[in-house]
Coordinates of C-alpha atoms and ligand atoms in Angstrom, one line a residue:
Chain A
M68 CA -9.7 10.5 -28.3
Y69 CA -13.5 10.5 -28.3
N70 CA -15.7 12.5 -30.9
Q71 CA -18.2 15.1 -29.8
K72 CA -21.2 12.8 -30.2
V73 CA -19.7 10.2 -27.9
M74 CA -18.9 12.9 -25.4
D75 CA -22.5 14.2 -25.6
Y76 CA -24.0 10.8 -25.0
F77 CA -21.5 10.2 -22.1
L78 CA -22.1 13.6 -20.4
K79 CA -25.9 13.5 -20.8
P80 CA -26.9 9.8 -21.2
I81 CA -30.4 9.1 -22.5
N82 CA -32.5 6.3 -21.0
M83 CA -30.3 6.0 -17.9
G84 CA -31.9 4.5 -14.8
D85 CA -33.9 1.7 -13.2
M86 CA -37.1 0.0 -14.3
P87 CA -38.5 -1.9 -11.3
D88 CA -41.4 -3.5 -13.3
A89 CA -39.4 -4.4 -16.4
D90 CA -40.7 -7.2 -18.7
G91 CA -37.1 -8.3 -19.4
V92 CA -33.7 -7.7 -17.8
G93 CA -30.3 -8.3 -19.3
E94 CA -27.2 -8.3 -17.1
V95 CA -23.9 -8.7 -18.8
G96 CA -20.2 -8.2 -17.9
N97 CA -17.3 -7.3 -20.1
V98 CA -14.5 -9.9 -20.2
V99 CA -11.9 -7.4 -21.4
C100 CA -12.0 -4.9 -18.6
G101 CA -14.5 -6.3 -16.0
D102 CA -17.2 -3.7 -16.5
V103 CA -20.9 -4.3 -16.0
M104 CA -24.2 -3.3 -17.6
H105 CA -27.8 -3.9 -16.7
L106 CA -30.5 -3.2 -19.4
F107 CA -34.3 -3.2 -18.8
I108 CA -37.1 -3.4 -21.4
R109 CA -40.8 -3.0 -21.4
V110 CA -42.5 -4.7 -24.4
G111 CA -45.6 -3.3 -26.1
K112 CA -47.4 -3.6 -29.4
N113 CA -47.2 -1.4 -32.4
P114 CA -50.3 -0.4 -34.5
A115 CA -49.7 -3.4 -36.7
G116 CA -49.9 -5.7 -33.6
K117 CA -46.2 -6.6 -33.6
E118 CA -44.3 -6.7 -30.3
V119 CA -41.9 -3.8 -29.9
I120 CA -39.5 -2.4 -27.4
A121 CA -41.9 0.2 -25.8
D122 CA -39.4 1.5 -23.2
V123 CA -35.8 0.7 -22.3
K124 CA -33.4 1.8 -19.5
F125 CA -29.9 1.0 -18.6
K126 CA -27.3 1.1 -15.8
T127 CA -23.6 0.8 -16.5
L128 CA -20.4 0.7 -14.6
G129 CA -17.8 1.4 -17.2
C130 CA -15.8 3.8 -19.2
V131 CA -16.9 6.7 -21.4
A132 CA -17.4 4.4 -24.4
A133 CA -19.4 1.9 -22.3
I134 CA -21.8 4.7 -21.1
A135 CA -22.1 6.3 -24.5
T136 CA -22.8 3.1 -26.3
S137 CA -25.3 1.9 -23.7
S138 CA -27.2 5.1 -24.1
I139 CA -27.3 5.2 -27.9
A140 CA -28.1 1.5 -28.1
T141 CA -31.1 2.0 -25.9
E142 CA -32.2 4.9 -28.1
L143 CA -31.8 2.8 -31.2
A144 CA -33.7 -0.1 -29.7
K145 CA -36.7 1.9 -28.6
G146 CA -39.6 1.3 -31.0
K147 CA -38.0 -1.6 -32.8
T148 CA -39.7 -4.9 -33.1
L149 CA -38.1 -7.7 -31.1
E150 CA -36.8 -9.2 -34.3
Q151 CA -35.2 -5.9 -35.4
A152 CA -33.8 -5.4 -31.9
M153 CA -32.3 -8.9 -31.8
A154 CA -30.6 -8.2 -35.1
M155 CA -28.8 -5.1 -33.9
T156 CA -25.0 -5.4 -33.9
N157 CA -22.3 -3.5 -32.1
Q158 CA -21.2 -2.1 -35.5
D159 CA -24.6 -0.4 -35.8
V160 CA -24.0 1.2 -32.5
V161 CA -20.4 2.3 -33.3
R162 CA -21.6 3.7 -36.7
E163 CA -24.4 5.6 -35.1
L164 CA -21.8 7.2 -32.7
G165 CA -19.6 8.2 -35.6
G166 CA -16.9 5.8 -34.6
L167 CA -14.9 4.8 -31.5
P168 CA -11.2 4.5 -30.8
P169 CA -10.2 0.9 -31.9
V170 CA -9.3 -0.1 -28.3
K171 CA -12.8 0.9 -27.2
V172 CA -14.9 -1.0 -29.8
H173 CA -15.3 -4.0 -27.4
C174 CA -17.2 -1.7 -25.0
S175 CA -20.0 -1.4 -27.6
V176 CA -20.5 -5.2 -27.5
L177 CA -21.7 -4.8 -23.9
A178 CA -24.8 -2.8 -24.9
V179 CA -26.1 -5.1 -27.7
D180 CA -25.4 -8.1 -25.6
A181 CA -27.4 -6.7 -22.7
L182 CA -30.3 -5.9 -25.1
K183 CA -30.3 -9.5 -26.4
M184 CA -30.3 -10.9 -22.9
A185 CA -33.2 -8.7 -21.9
I186 CA -35.2 -10.0 -24.9
Y187 CA -34.1 -13.6 -24.0
D188 CA -35.3 -13.0 -20.4
Y189 CA -38.6 -11.6 -21.6
L190 CA -39.3 -14.6 -23.9
K191 CA -38.3 -17.0 -21.1
K192 CA -40.6 -15.3 -18.6
Q193 CA -43.4 -15.6 -21.2
G194 CA -42.8 -19.3 -21.6
R195 CA -42.1 -18.7 -25.3
P196 CA -39.7 -20.6 -27.5
I197 CA -36.3 -19.0 -27.9
P198 CA -35.1 -18.6 -31.5
E199 CA -32.1 -20.9 -32.1
K200 CA -29.8 -18.0 -33.0
L201 CA -30.6 -16.1 -29.8
E202 CA -30.1 -19.3 -27.7
K203 CA -26.6 -19.6 -29.1
E204 CA -25.8 -16.0 -28.5
A205 CA -27.1 -16.2 -24.9
Q206 CA -24.8 -19.1 -24.2
R207 CA -21.8 -17.1 -25.4
I208 CA -22.8 -14.0 -23.5
R209 CA -23.3 -16.0 -20.3
K210 CA -19.9 -17.4 -20.6
D211 CA -18.4 -14.0 -21.2
T212 CA -20.1 -12.6 -18.2
E213 CA -19.0 -15.5 -16.0
N214 CA -15.4 -14.8 -17.1
A215 CA -15.9 -11.1 -16.4
E216 CA -17.1 -12.0 -12.9
A217 CA -14.1 -14.2 -12.3
H218 CA -11.9 -11.2 -13.2
T219 CA -13.6 -8.8 -10.9
H220 CA -16.1 -8.6 -8.0
P221 CA -18.6 -6.2 -9.2
H222 CA -20.7 -6.0 -6.1
V223 CA -19.5 -3.2 -3.9
E224 CA -20.8 -2.7 -0.4
Chain B
M87 CA -13.2 27.6 -13.1
E88 CA -10.1 25.8 -14.6
V89 CA -8.1 23.7 -12.2
Y90 CA -5.0 21.9 -13.4
L91 CA -4.4 18.9 -11.0
D92 CA -2.0 16.8 -13.1
H93 CA 1.4 18.2 -12.0
A94 CA 2.7 14.7 -11.6
A95 CA 2.4 14.3 -15.3
T96 CA 3.9 17.7 -16.1
T97 CA 3.9 21.3 -14.9
P98 CA 3.8 24.6 -16.9
I99 CA 7.0 26.5 -17.3
H100 CA 7.2 29.1 -14.6
P101 CA 7.3 32.7 -16.1
E102 CA 10.6 33.3 -14.4
V103 CA 12.0 30.1 -15.9
L104 CA 10.9 31.2 -19.4
V105 CA 12.6 34.6 -18.9
A106 CA 15.8 32.8 -17.9
M107 CA 15.7 30.6 -20.9
Q108 CA 14.8 33.1 -23.6
P109 CA 18.2 34.7 -24.3
Y110 CA 19.6 31.3 -25.0
F111 CA 17.3 30.7 -28.0
T112 CA 18.4 33.9 -29.8
E113 CA 21.3 36.2 -28.8
Q114 CA 23.2 33.7 -26.7
F115 CA 22.7 30.7 -28.9
G116 CA 26.3 29.5 -28.8
N117 CA 27.6 26.0 -28.6
A118 CA 28.8 25.5 -25.0
S119 CA 31.9 23.6 -26.5
S120 CA 33.0 26.6 -28.6
L121 CA 35.9 28.7 -27.5
H122 CA 34.6 32.1 -28.7
K123 CA 32.5 34.6 -26.8
W124 CA 29.2 32.9 -27.8
G125 CA 30.4 29.6 -26.7
R126 CA 31.8 30.9 -23.4
E127 CA 28.5 32.6 -22.7
A128 CA 26.7 29.3 -23.2
R129 CA 29.2 27.5 -21.1
K130 CA 28.7 30.0 -18.3
A131 CA 25.0 29.4 -18.4
V132 CA 25.4 25.6 -18.2
D133 CA 27.9 26.0 -15.3
L134 CA 25.4 28.2 -13.4
A135 CA 22.6 25.7 -13.8
R136 CA 24.8 22.8 -12.8
E137 CA 25.8 24.8 -9.7
Q138 CA 22.2 25.5 -8.8
I139 CA 21.3 21.8 -9.0
A140 CA 24.5 20.7 -7.2
D141 CA 23.7 23.2 -4.4
K142 CA 20.2 21.8 -4.0
L143 CA 21.6 18.3 -3.6
N144 CA 24.7 19.3 -1.7
I145 CA 27.0 17.6 -4.1
M146 CA 29.9 18.6 -6.5
C147 CA 29.1 20.2 -9.8
R148 CA 30.9 17.4 -11.7
E149 CA 28.4 14.9 -10.2
V150 CA 25.5 16.4 -12.2
I151 CA 25.3 15.0 -15.7
F152 CA 22.6 16.5 -17.9
T153 CA 20.4 14.2 -20.0
S154 CA 17.3 14.5 -22.1
G155 CA 15.1 13.7 -19.1
G156 CA 14.1 11.2 -16.5
T157 CA 13.7 8.3 -18.9
E158 CA 17.2 8.6 -20.3
A159 CA 18.7 9.1 -16.8
N160 CA 17.0 5.9 -15.5
N161 CA 17.9 3.9 -18.6
W162 CA 21.5 5.1 -18.3
A163 CA 21.8 4.4 -14.6
I164 CA 20.5 0.9 -15.0
K165 CA 22.1 -0.2 -18.3
G166 CA 25.2 1.9 -17.8
V167 CA 26.0 0.0 -14.5
A168 CA 24.9 -3.4 -16.0
F169 CA 27.3 -2.8 -19.0
T170 CA 30.2 -2.4 -16.7
R171 CA 29.5 -5.9 -15.6
E172 CA 29.2 -7.2 -19.1
A173 CA 32.6 -5.6 -19.9
S174 CA 34.1 -7.7 -17.3
G175 CA 32.4 -10.8 -18.6
L176 CA 29.9 -11.1 -15.8
K177 CA 26.1 -10.8 -15.6
G178 CA 24.7 -10.6 -12.2
H179 CA 21.6 -9.5 -10.2
I180 CA 19.6 -6.3 -9.9
I181 CA 17.0 -5.5 -7.3
T182 CA 14.1 -3.2 -7.9
Q183 CA 10.4 -3.1 -6.8
K184 CA 7.0 -3.4 -8.4
T185 CA 5.7 0.2 -8.5
E186 CA 8.7 1.7 -10.4
H187 CA 8.0 3.9 -13.4
D188 CA 7.8 2.0 -16.6
C189 CA 11.1 3.3 -17.8
V190 CA 12.8 1.5 -14.9
L191 CA 10.8 -1.6 -15.1
N192 CA 11.2 -1.9 -18.9
A193 CA 14.9 -1.3 -18.7
C194 CA 15.2 -4.0 -16.1
K195 CA 13.1 -6.4 -18.2
W196 CA 15.3 -5.7 -21.2
L197 CA 18.4 -6.6 -19.2
E198 CA 16.6 -9.8 -18.1
S199 CA 16.2 -10.7 -21.7
R200 CA 20.0 -10.3 -22.0
G201 CA 20.8 -12.7 -19.2
F202 CA 20.7 -10.5 -16.1
A203 CA 18.7 -11.6 -13.1
V204 CA 16.2 -9.1 -11.6
T205 CA 14.2 -9.2 -8.4
Y206 CA 11.0 -7.1 -8.3
L207 CA 10.3 -6.6 -4.6
D208 CA 6.7 -6.6 -3.4
V209 CA 5.3 -3.5 -1.6
D210 CA 2.7 -3.4 1.2
E211 CA -0.8 -2.0 0.9
F212 CA 0.5 1.5 1.1
G213 CA 3.2 1.0 -1.6
M214 CA 6.1 0.7 0.8
V215 CA 9.1 -1.5 0.3
N216 CA 10.1 -3.5 3.4
P217 CA 13.9 -3.1 3.9
E218 CA 13.9 -6.6 5.4
D219 CA 12.7 -8.0 2.1
L220 CA 15.5 -6.2 0.4
K221 CA 18.0 -7.7 2.8
S222 CA 16.9 -11.2 2.0
A223 CA 16.9 -10.5 -1.7
I224 CA 20.6 -9.5 -1.8
R225 CA 22.8 -12.2 -3.4
P226 CA 26.5 -12.4 -3.7
E227 CA 26.2 -11.4 -7.4
T228 CA 23.8 -8.4 -6.7
F229 CA 25.4 -5.3 -8.2
L230 CA 22.6 -2.7 -8.4
V231 CA 19.6 -1.7 -6.3
T232 CA 17.2 0.7 -7.9
I233 CA 14.3 1.9 -5.8
M234 CA 12.3 5.1 -6.6
H235 CA 12.2 7.9 -4.0
A236 CA 8.5 8.8 -4.4
N237 CA 5.9 7.0 -6.6
N238 CA 4.4 8.9 -9.5
E239 CA 0.9 7.5 -9.0
I240 CA 0.2 7.1 -5.3
G241 CA 3.0 9.4 -4.0
T242 CA 4.4 6.9 -1.5
V243 CA 7.9 8.0 -0.3
Q244 CA 10.2 5.0 0.2
P245 CA 12.4 4.6 3.2
L246 CA 15.6 5.3 1.3
K247 CA 17.7 5.8 4.4
E248 CA 17.0 2.3 5.8
I249 CA 17.3 0.8 2.3
G250 CA 20.7 2.5 1.8
Q251 CA 21.9 1.2 5.1
V252 CA 20.8 -2.4 4.3
I253 CA 22.5 -2.3 1.0
K254 CA 25.9 -0.9 2.1
T255 CA 25.9 -3.1 5.2
A256 CA 25.4 -6.2 3.1
N257 CA 27.9 -5.2 0.5
P258 CA 29.4 -1.7 0.0
A259 CA 30.1 -2.5 -3.7
I260 CA 26.4 -2.7 -4.6
L261 CA 25.4 0.5 -6.3
F262 CA 22.2 2.3 -5.1
H263 CA 20.2 4.3 -7.6
T264 CA 16.9 6.2 -7.0
D265 CA 14.5 7.7 -9.4
A266 CA 13.7 11.0 -7.8
C267 CA 11.7 12.6 -10.7
Q268 CA 8.6 13.1 -8.5
S269 CA 10.3 14.0 -5.3
F270 CA 13.2 16.3 -6.4
T271 CA 12.9 19.6 -4.5
K272 CA 9.8 18.3 -2.7
E273 CA 11.5 15.8 -0.3
P274 CA 14.9 16.1 1.3
L275 CA 17.4 14.2 -0.8
N276 CA 21.0 13.8 0.2
L277 CA 23.5 11.6 -1.6
K278 CA 25.7 10.9 1.4
D279 CA 23.0 10.5 4.1
L280 CA 21.1 8.1 2.0
N281 CA 24.1 6.1 0.8
L282 CA 23.1 6.8 -2.8
D283 CA 25.4 6.4 -5.8
L284 CA 23.1 7.5 -8.6
I285 CA 20.0 9.8 -8.6
T286 CA 17.6 10.5 -11.5
I287 CA 16.0 14.0 -11.6
N288 CA 14.1 15.9 -14.3
S289 CA 12.9 19.4 -15.0
H290 CA 9.3 19.2 -16.3
K291 CA 7.8 18.1 -13.0
I292 CA 9.1 21.3 -11.3
Y293 CA 8.1 24.1 -13.6
G294 CA 11.1 23.7 -15.9
P295 CA 11.0 22.6 -19.6
K296 CA 10.4 19.1 -20.9
G297 CA 13.2 17.1 -22.4
V298 CA 15.8 18.0 -19.7
G299 CA 17.0 16.0 -16.7
A300 CA 20.1 14.8 -15.1
L301 CA 21.7 11.7 -13.6
V302 CA 23.6 12.5 -10.5
V303 CA 26.7 10.2 -10.5
K304 CA 28.6 10.1 -7.3
Q305 CA 32.3 10.7 -8.0
G306 CA 34.2 7.5 -8.7
T307 CA 31.1 5.5 -9.8
K308 CA 31.8 3.3 -12.8
L309 CA 29.2 3.8 -15.6
V310 CA 29.4 3.0 -19.3
P311 CA 28.0 5.8 -21.5
L312 CA 24.9 5.2 -23.6
L313 CA 25.7 8.0 -26.0
H314 CA 29.2 8.0 -27.5
G315 CA 30.4 11.0 -29.4
G316 CA 32.3 14.2 -28.7
G317 CA 32.8 13.4 -25.0
H318 CA 30.5 16.1 -23.6
E319 CA 29.5 16.1 -19.9
F320 CA 32.9 15.0 -18.6
G321 CA 32.9 12.1 -21.1
H322 CA 29.7 10.7 -19.7
R323 CA 27.1 11.8 -22.2
S324 CA 27.8 13.1 -25.7
G325 CA 25.7 15.5 -27.7
T326 CA 25.6 19.3 -28.1
I327 CA 24.4 20.6 -24.8
N328 CA 20.8 21.8 -24.5
V329 CA 21.7 25.2 -23.2
H330 CA 18.3 26.8 -23.0
G331 CA 16.7 23.7 -21.5
I332 CA 19.4 23.4 -18.9
M333 CA 19.2 27.1 -18.0
G334 CA 15.5 26.5 -17.4
F335 CA 16.1 23.5 -15.3
G336 CA 18.6 25.4 -13.1
K337 CA 16.2 28.3 -12.7
A338 CA 13.3 26.0 -11.8
V339 CA 15.4 24.3 -9.1
S340 CA 16.3 27.7 -7.7
L341 CA 12.6 28.7 -7.5
A342 CA 11.6 25.6 -5.5
S343 CA 11.2 26.4 -1.8
P344 CA 10.0 25.0 1.5
E345 CA 7.1 27.6 1.5
K346 CA 5.9 26.3 -1.8
N347 CA 6.1 22.7 -0.5
R348 CA 4.2 23.7 2.6
H349 CA 1.5 25.4 0.4
M350 CA 1.0 22.2 -1.6
Q351 CA 0.9 20.1 1.5
T352 CA -1.8 22.3 3.0
L353 CA -3.9 21.9 -0.1
R354 CA -3.2 18.2 -0.2
D355 CA -4.3 17.7 3.4
H356 CA -7.4 19.8 2.9
L357 CA -8.4 17.9 -0.2
I358 CA -7.8 14.5 1.3
K359 CA -9.7 15.4 4.5
R360 CA -12.8 16.7 2.7
V361 CA -13.0 13.9 0.1
L362 CA -12.7 11.2 2.7
A363 CA -15.2 12.9 5.0
E364 CA -17.8 13.9 2.3
I365 CA -17.8 11.2 -0.4
P366 CA -19.2 7.9 0.9
G367 CA -16.9 5.0 0.4
A368 CA -13.9 7.1 -0.8
L369 CA -10.6 5.4 -0.3
L370 CA -7.1 7.0 -0.3
N371 CA -4.5 5.1 -2.3
G372 CA -1.0 5.3 -1.0
H373 CA 0.5 6.1 2.4
P374 CA -1.4 8.3 4.8
T375 CA 1.7 10.2 6.0
Q376 CA 4.8 9.0 4.0
R377 CA 3.5 10.8 1.0
L378 CA 4.6 13.3 -1.6
V379 CA 3.5 16.8 -0.6
N380 CA 1.5 17.3 -3.8
N381 CA -0.1 13.8 -4.4
T382 CA -3.6 12.7 -3.8
N383 CA -5.0 9.4 -5.2
F384 CA -8.5 8.2 -4.5
S385 CA -10.7 5.3 -5.5
F386 CA -14.5 5.7 -5.6
P387 CA -16.1 2.3 -5.6
G388 CA -18.9 2.0 -8.2
V389 CA -17.3 4.6 -10.4
E390 CA -14.9 3.9 -13.3
G391 CA -11.8 6.1 -13.5
E392 CA -11.9 7.2 -17.1
A393 CA -15.5 8.2 -16.9
L394 CA -14.9 10.3 -13.8
L395 CA -11.8 11.8 -15.4
L396 CA -13.7 13.0 -18.4
R397 CA -16.6 14.3 -16.2
L398 CA -14.1 16.3 -14.3
D399 CA -12.6 17.5 -17.5
A400 CA -16.0 18.8 -18.6
H401 CA -15.9 21.0 -15.4
G402 CA -12.4 22.3 -16.3
I403 CA -10.6 20.0 -13.9
A404 CA -7.5 18.0 -15.1
A405 CA -6.7 14.7 -13.3
S406 CA -5.4 11.3 -14.3
T407 CA -6.4 7.7 -13.7
G408 CA -4.8 4.3 -13.3
S409 CA -7.9 2.7 -14.8
A410 CA -7.5 -0.1 -17.3
C411 CA -10.2 1.5 -19.5
S412 CA -8.0 4.5 -20.1
S413 CA -4.9 2.6 -21.1
N414 CA -4.2 1.2 -24.5
T415 CA -3.6 -2.3 -23.1
L416 CA -6.7 -2.3 -21.0
E417 CA -4.6 -3.4 -18.1
A418 CA -5.0 -1.7 -14.7
S419 CA -2.1 0.3 -13.5
H420 CA 0.8 -2.0 -12.2
T421 CA 1.0 0.2 -9.1
M422 CA -2.6 -0.2 -8.2
M423 CA -2.2 -4.0 -8.6
A424 CA 1.0 -4.0 -6.6
I425 CA -0.7 -2.4 -3.6
G426 CA -3.3 -5.2 -3.8
R427 CA -6.2 -3.1 -4.9
K428 CA -8.9 -5.3 -6.4
P429 CA -9.5 -4.7 -10.1
E430 CA -12.7 -2.7 -9.6
L431 CA -10.9 -0.4 -7.2
A432 CA -7.9 -0.1 -9.5
H433 CA -10.4 0.9 -12.2
A434 CA -11.9 3.5 -9.9
S435 CA -8.7 5.4 -9.1
I436 CA -8.2 9.1 -9.7
R437 CA -4.9 10.9 -9.1
M438 CA -5.0 14.7 -8.5
S439 CA -1.5 16.1 -8.1
L440 CA -1.1 19.7 -7.0
G441 CA 1.1 22.6 -7.9
W442 CA 2.3 26.0 -6.6
E443 CA -0.4 27.9 -8.4
N444 CA -3.4 25.9 -7.0
T445 CA -5.5 27.5 -4.3
L446 CA -7.7 26.5 -1.4
E447 CA -10.7 27.9 -3.2
Q448 CA -9.9 25.5 -6.2
M449 CA -9.8 22.6 -3.8
D450 CA -13.2 23.4 -2.5
Y451 CA -14.5 23.7 -6.0
V452 CA -13.0 20.3 -6.9
V453 CA -14.6 18.7 -3.9
E454 CA -18.0 20.0 -4.8
V455 CA -17.7 18.8 -8.4
L456 CA -16.4 15.4 -7.3
K457 CA -19.2 14.9 -4.9
D458 CA -21.8 15.6 -7.6
E459 CA -20.1 13.6 -10.3
V460 CA -19.4 10.6 -8.2
K461 CA -23.1 10.7 -7.1
Q462 CA -24.2 10.9 -10.7
L463 CA -22.0 8.2 -12.0
R464 CA -23.0 5.9 -9.1
S465 CA -26.7 6.6 -9.9
M466 CA -26.1 5.2 -13.4
S467 CA -23.8 2.4 -12.1
A468 CA -24.9 -1.2 -12.4
T469 CA -23.0 -2.2 -9.3
W470 CA -23.2 0.6 -6.8
R471 CA -25.7 0.0 -4.0
R472 CA -26.0 2.3 -1.1
E473 CA -26.4 0.5 2.2
Ligands
PLP690 C1 8.8 8.6 -11.4 C2 9.2 9.0 -12.8 N1 10.3 8.5 -13.4 C3 10.6 8.9 -14.7 C4 9.8 9.7 -15.4 C5 10.2 10.0 -16.8 O1 10.8 11.3 -17.0 P1 10.8 12.1 -18.4 O2 9.4 12.4 -18.7 O3 11.6 13.3 -18.1 O4 11.5 11.2 -19.3 C6 8.6 10.2 -14.8 C7 7.7 11.2 -15.5 O5 7.2 11.0 -16.6 C8 8.3 9.9 -13.5 O6 7.2 10.3 -12.9
FES691 S1 -15.8 -0.4 -20.3 FE1 -13.6 -0.7 -19.9 S2 -12.7 0.0 -21.7 FE2 -14.8 0.4 -22.0

């Protein structure tokens, strides 16, 4: 069902973990199956003085595809400028993994959404203006996450 | 270490079963309906297998009708009885319950679309049907009750004796069918004691070949055939008889034994005890005691089932899951929902079903791997927080 690259990222995920002093945090849920992802970014500057994703970590409760896409999405995002990172799509992630089973493509949306929300959170915390496109996407993602939470109760004691 | 723990899905063919089957592929390939020596040899083999199965269930040979498996037998029992109603111009009412195998539920749903009424009884948190609920569901037009013996996912064994009594006390004309694919040879099953009219059994869950099963039809039970043709199987089920498959089925039944059941039960209890004691938050799905000897089913909060399944697979361990993420529809298992598991616990379920060849050493290996993988998946989980 899954190709070897997906399995490799699933069995040995890269960039998995917490980042207590993150500059931005994205928390998203998946409407389709009720899974949850948290993504943390640290923002730095590249030699040209542009803001880039200097470090990124994630935590996921989800299937094999959710874990593998989270991991590869963080890897792809690392070093990108904020503009480049915001422009990433789930197709980029799926392509990089060499494809996913059709029923699992929705899992890859979780990762890029979480990245967008982390950038959104960073800009908000900095008191900076939110690009119109990001604002629109954030609205959609928040609505999806609310729906996902209505589906499930992700906090387990 | 390789550990196969998916015997509820299917078992290997036992070497002795294979040996019993082999001649019927080549030298003794005859058609059991032919009159010559080849045909008579094939017929003898089928008769022997029928006897082995009838003995196990303490019934007459003529009451065992071979089919292509459990799915066909369940479909036939349900539709075959319903069609006897249609033939007399009536529809009527069927009672079943929510954790049945898909082949029972979908056969019932199809009959609903043709104008039959169906009641799907609720089960309790352990997956048990309450005979009192059944009693109140019976209507004057009820003609069939179909309740599985043991559940394929959570292993819960239904109180068939009480259910049978309720049915026949209310109306002896109501037929009682059970799907015993998971329990056959593992749990006592007696047509008369349980007031059963129809029993579905199959071969590939008990070390026999796939594609063979039977419907036990109590003598005198009216049933319309699904397959019309040359009138094989006492006119019940046409089609050239699958001699090698049936030979394997009979042999497999003769190999089952109380010792093997006790062995599986010992492993089951060991696995359940260690998992519940050593993995924080682990929950057992299904009934603590009224449970199939070879079934374990756990939920590990904070861990998604498909992810755990494939982590176990990487360690050579085969299990299965009721998680939505592993199904094509992305819906959690209907059994997990029926026992009231919240979606995140339904997603977190893992079934490990045992077999004769499993060992205690394997169980200990599985517990160690589980402990480690549950810990790892929780450490990457966005929702798991240790108190
Ligand atoms: C409870 C139950 N009923 C029916 C079936 C279907 O049997 P078969 O695979 O022989 O068609 C199975 C197994 O797949 C089962 O577990
Ligand atoms: S996260 Fe549920 S299907 Fe992928």
